[in-house]
PDB file of C-alpha atoms in Angstrom:
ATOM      1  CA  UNK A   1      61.052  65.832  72.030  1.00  0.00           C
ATOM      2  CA  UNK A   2      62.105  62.872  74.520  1.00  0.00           C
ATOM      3  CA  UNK A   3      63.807  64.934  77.148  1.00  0.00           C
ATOM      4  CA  UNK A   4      66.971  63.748  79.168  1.00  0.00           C
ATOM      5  CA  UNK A   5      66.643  62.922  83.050  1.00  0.00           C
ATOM      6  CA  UNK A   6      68.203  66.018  83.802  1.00  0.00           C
ATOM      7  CA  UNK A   7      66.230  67.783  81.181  1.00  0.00           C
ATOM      8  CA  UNK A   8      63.238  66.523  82.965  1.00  0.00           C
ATOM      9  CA  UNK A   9      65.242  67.347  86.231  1.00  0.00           C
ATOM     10  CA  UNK A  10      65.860  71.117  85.147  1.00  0.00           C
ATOM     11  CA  UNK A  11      62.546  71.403  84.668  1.00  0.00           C
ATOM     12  CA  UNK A  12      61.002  70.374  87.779  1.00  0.00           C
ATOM     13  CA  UNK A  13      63.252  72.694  89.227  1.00  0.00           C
ATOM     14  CA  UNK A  14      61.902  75.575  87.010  1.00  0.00           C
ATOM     15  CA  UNK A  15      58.944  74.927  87.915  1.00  0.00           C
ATOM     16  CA  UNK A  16      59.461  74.480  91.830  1.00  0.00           C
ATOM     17  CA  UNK A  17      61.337  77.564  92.346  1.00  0.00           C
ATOM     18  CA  UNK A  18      58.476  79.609  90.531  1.00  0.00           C
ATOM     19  CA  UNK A  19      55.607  77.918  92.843  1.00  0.00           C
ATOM     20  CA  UNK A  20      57.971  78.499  95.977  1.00  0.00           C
ATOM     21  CA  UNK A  21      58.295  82.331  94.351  1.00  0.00           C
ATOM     22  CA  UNK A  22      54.363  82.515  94.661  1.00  0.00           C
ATOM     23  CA  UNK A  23      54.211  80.846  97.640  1.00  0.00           C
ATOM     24  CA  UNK A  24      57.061  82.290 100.244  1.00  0.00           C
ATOM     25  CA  UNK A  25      55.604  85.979 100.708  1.00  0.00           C
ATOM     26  CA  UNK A  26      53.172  84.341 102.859  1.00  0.00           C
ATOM     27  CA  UNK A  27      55.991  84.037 105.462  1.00  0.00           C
ATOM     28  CA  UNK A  28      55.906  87.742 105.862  1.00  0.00           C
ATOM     29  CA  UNK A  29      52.153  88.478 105.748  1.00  0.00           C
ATOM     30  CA  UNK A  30      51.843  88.450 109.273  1.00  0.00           C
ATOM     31  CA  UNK A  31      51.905  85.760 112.657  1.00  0.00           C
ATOM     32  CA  UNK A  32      47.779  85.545 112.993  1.00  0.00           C
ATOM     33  CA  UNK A  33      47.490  85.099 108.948  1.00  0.00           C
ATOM     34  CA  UNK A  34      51.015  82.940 108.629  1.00  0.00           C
ATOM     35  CA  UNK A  35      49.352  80.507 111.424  1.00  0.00           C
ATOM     36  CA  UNK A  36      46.032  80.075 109.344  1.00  0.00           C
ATOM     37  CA  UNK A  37      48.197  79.451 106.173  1.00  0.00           C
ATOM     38  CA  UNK A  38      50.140  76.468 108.056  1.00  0.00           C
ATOM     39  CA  UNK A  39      46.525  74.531 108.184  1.00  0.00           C
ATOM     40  CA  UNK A  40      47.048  70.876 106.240  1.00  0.00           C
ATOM     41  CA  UNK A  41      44.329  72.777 103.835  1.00  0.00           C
ATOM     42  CA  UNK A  42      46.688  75.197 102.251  1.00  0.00           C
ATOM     43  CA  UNK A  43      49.511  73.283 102.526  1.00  0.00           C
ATOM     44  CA  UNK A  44      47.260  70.842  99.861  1.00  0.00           C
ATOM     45  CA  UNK A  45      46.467  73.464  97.489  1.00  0.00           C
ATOM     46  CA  UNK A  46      49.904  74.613  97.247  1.00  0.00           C
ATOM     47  CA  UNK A  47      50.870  71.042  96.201  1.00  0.00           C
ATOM     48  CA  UNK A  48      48.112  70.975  94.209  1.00  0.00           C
ATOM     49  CA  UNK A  49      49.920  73.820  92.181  1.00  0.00           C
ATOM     50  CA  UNK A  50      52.504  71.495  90.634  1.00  0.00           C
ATOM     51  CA  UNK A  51      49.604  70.208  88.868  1.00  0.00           C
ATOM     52  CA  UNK A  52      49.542  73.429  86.352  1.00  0.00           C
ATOM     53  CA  UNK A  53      53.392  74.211  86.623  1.00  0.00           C
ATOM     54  CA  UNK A  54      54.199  70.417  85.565  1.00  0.00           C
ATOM     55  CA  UNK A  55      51.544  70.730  82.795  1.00  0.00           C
ATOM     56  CA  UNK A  56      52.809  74.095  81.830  1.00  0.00           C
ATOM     57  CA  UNK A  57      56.431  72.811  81.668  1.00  0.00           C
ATOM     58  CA  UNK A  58      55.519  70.333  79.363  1.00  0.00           C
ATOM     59  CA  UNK A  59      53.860  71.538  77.314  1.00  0.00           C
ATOM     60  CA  UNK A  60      56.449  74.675  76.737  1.00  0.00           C
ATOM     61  CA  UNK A  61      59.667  72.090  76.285  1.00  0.00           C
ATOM     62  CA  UNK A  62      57.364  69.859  74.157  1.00  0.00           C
ATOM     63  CA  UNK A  63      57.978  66.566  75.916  1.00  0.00           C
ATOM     64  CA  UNK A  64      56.739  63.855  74.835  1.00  0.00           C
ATOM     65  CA  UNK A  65      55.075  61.223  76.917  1.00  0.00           C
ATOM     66  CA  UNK A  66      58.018  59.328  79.422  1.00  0.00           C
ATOM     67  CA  UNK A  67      58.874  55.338  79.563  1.00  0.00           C
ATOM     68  CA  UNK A  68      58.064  54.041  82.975  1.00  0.00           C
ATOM     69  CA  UNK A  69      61.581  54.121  83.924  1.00  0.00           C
ATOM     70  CA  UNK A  70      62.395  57.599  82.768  1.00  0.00           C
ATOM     71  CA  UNK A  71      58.919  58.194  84.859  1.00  0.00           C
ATOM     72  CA  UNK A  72      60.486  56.684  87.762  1.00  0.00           C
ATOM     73  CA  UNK A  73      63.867  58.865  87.740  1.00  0.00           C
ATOM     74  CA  UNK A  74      61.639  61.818  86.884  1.00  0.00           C
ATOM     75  CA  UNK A  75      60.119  61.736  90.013  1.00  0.00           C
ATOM     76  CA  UNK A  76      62.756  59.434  92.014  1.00  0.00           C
ATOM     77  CA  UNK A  77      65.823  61.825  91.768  1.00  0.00           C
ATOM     78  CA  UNK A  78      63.928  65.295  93.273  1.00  0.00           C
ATOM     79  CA  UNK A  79      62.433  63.368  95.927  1.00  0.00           C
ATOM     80  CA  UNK A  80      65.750  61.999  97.060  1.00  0.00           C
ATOM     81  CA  UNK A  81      67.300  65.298  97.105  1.00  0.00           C
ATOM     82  CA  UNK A  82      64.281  66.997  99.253  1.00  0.00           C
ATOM     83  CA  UNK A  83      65.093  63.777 101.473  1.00  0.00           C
ATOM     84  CA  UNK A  84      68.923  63.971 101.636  1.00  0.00           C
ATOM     85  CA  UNK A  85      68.298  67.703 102.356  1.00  0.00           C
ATOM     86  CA  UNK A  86      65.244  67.150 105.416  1.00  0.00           C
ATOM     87  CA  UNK A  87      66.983  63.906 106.799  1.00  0.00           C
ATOM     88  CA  UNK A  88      70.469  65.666 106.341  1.00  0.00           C
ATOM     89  CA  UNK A  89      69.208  68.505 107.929  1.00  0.00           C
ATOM     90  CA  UNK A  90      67.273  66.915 110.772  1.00  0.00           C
ATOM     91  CA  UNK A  91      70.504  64.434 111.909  1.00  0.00           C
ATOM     92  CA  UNK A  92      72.700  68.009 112.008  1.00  0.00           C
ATOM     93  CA  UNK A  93      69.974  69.442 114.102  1.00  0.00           C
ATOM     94  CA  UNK A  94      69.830  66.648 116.628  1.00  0.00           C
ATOM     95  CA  UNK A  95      73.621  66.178 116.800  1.00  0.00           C
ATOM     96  CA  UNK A  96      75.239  67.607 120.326  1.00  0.00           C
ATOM     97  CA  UNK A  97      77.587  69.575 118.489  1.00  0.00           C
ATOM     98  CA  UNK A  98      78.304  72.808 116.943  1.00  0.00           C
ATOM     99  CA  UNK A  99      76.604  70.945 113.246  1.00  0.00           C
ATOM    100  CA  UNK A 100      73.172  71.898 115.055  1.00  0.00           C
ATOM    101  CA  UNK A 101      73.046  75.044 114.221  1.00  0.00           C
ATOM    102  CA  UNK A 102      73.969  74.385 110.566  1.00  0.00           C
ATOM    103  CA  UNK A 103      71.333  71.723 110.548  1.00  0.00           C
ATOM    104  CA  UNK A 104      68.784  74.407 111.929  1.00  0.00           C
ATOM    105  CA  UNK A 105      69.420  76.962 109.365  1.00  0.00           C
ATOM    106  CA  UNK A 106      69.464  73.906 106.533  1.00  0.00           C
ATOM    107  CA  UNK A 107      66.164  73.450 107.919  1.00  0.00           C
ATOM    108  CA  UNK A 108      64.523  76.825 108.176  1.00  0.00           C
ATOM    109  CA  UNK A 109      66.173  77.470 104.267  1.00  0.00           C
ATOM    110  CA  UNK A 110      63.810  75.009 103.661  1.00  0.00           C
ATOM    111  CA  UNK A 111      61.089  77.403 103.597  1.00  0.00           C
ATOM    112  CA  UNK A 112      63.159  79.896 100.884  1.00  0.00           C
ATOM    113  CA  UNK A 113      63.296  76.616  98.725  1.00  0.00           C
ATOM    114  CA  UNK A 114      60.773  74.356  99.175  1.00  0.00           C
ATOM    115  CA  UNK A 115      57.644  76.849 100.517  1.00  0.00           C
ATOM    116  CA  UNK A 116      55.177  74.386  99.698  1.00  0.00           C
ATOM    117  CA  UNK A 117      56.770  71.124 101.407  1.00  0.00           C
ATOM    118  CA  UNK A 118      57.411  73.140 104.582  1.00  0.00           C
ATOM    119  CA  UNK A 119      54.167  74.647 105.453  1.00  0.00           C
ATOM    120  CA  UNK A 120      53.050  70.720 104.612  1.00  0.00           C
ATOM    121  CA  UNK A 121      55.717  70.101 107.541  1.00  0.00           C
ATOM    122  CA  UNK A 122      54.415  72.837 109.403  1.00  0.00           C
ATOM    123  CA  UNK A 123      50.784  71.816 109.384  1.00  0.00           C
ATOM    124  CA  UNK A 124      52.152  68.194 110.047  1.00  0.00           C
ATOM    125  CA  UNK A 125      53.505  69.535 113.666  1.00  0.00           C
ATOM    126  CA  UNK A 126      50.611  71.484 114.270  1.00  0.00           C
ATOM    127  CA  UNK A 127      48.710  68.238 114.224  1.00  0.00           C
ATOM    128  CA  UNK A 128      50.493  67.097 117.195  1.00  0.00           C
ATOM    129  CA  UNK A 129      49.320  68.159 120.531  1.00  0.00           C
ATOM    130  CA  UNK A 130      53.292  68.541 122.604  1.00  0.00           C
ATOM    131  CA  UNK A 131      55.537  70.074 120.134  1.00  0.00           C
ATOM    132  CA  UNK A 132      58.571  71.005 122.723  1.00  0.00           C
ATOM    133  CA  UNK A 133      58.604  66.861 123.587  1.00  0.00           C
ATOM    134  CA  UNK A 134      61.467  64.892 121.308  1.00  0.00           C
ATOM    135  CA  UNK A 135      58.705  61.887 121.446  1.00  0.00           C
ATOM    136  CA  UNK A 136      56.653  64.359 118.875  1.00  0.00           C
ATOM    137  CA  UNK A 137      59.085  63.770 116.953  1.00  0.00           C
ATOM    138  CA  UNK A 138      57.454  59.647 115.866  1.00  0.00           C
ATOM    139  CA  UNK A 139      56.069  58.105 112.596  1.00  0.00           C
ATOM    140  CA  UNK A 140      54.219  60.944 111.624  1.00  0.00           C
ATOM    141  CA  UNK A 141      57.353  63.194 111.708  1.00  0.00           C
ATOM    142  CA  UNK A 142      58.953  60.775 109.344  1.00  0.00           C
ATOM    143  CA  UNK A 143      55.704  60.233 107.147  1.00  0.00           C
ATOM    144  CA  UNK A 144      55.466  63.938 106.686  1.00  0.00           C
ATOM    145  CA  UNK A 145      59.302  64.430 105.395  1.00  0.00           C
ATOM    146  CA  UNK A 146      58.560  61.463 103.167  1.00  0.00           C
ATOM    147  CA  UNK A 147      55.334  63.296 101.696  1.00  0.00           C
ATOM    148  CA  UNK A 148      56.769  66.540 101.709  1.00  0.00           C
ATOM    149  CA  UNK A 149      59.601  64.923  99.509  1.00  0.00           C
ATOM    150  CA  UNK A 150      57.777  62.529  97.534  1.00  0.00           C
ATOM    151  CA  UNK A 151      54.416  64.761  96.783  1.00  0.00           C
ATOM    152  CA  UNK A 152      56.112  67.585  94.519  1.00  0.00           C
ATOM    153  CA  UNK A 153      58.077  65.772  91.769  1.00  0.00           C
ATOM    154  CA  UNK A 154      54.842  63.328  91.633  1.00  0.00           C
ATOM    155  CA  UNK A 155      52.031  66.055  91.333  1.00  0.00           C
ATOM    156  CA  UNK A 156      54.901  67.998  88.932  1.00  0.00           C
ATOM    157  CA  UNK A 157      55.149  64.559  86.808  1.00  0.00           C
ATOM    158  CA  UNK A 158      51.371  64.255  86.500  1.00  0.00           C
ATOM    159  CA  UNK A 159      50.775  67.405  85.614  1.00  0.00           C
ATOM    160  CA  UNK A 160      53.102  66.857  82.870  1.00  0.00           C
ATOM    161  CA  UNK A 161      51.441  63.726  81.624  1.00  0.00           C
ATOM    162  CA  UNK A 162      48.081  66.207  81.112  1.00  0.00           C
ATOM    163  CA  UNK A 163      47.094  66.092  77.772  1.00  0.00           C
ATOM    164  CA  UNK A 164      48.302  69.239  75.546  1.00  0.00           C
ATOM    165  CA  UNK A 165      46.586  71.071  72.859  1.00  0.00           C
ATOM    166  CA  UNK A 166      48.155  70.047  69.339  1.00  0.00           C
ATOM    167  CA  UNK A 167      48.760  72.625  67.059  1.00  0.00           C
ATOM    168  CA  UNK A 168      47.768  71.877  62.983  1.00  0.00           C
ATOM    169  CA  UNK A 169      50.779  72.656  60.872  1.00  0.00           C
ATOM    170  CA  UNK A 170      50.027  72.878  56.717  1.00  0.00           C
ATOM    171  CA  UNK A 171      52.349  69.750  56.811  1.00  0.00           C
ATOM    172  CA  UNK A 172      49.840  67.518  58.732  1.00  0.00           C
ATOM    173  CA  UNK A 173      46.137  68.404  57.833  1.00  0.00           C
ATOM    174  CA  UNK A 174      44.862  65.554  55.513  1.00  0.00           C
ATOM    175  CA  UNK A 175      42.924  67.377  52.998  1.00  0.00           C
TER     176      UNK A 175
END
């Protein structure tokens, strides 16, 4: 089956929320534990998870291999969401005005929706020695949100270009 964009769309996000599902209890295990989760290590192998989960989705909703431009929008339209949603959320958080505290709590909701993109964030400020200091705040701030926007949908879309197991039907076995 050639799936739609926003068949393709629907299931990235299938597939997201179940990985952020596995992912967000790690936010209660505990501050010692949560800190050694937030290492650029773990925030890898939870990326690394939309491997399987893009594979998986594929292979249930039988889609077929994409165009280059369906490819594109595949993993084009998630990753400008995630970076409407950071960006959006970081200008409301830097803005003198009462919007701060709706871009903080955009933010820190990140974590309930996008687990795996923001322990990448978090190990991406824990690689920088003054966190309280807006300077921290430089190109590898802004790299980060990029990666942390661009990595899911393009992991999820490879996985889903993994080959899948073919099934013989009485129809198609050459006798």
């Amino acid at each position: 089956m050639t799936p739609s964009p926003t068949s393709r769309l629907g299931g990235f996000a299938a597939g997201h929320f179940v990985i952020t599902a596995l992912c967000a209890p790690l936010l209660f295990l505990g501050p010692q534990l949560f800190a050694s989760v937030s290492s650029p290590l773990q925030a890898l192998w939870m990326m690394v998870l939309y491997l399987p989960a893009g594979w998986i989705m594929a292979a249930v909703r039988r889609w077929n291999r994409p165009t280059p431009k369906e490819g594109v929008k595949a993993v084009l339209w998630p990753a400008l969401l995630a970076w409407g949603w950071a960006f959006g959320g970081w200008l409301l958080l830097i803005c003198p005005s009462l919007l701060s505290g709706i871009g903080f709590w955009m933010l820190t909701s990140t974590y309930f929706l996008a687990c795996p993109s923001f322990v990448f964030m978090l190990a991406a400020l824990g690689q920088n020695a003054d966190l309280t200091a807006w300077s921290t705040f430089g190109f590898t701030w802004y790299l980060s949100i990029f990666l942390a926007g661009l990595l899911p949908p393009l992991l999820f879309f490879l996985g889903s270009l993994l080959p899948k197991k073919r099934l013989t039907t009485a129809k198609n076995v050459i006798e």
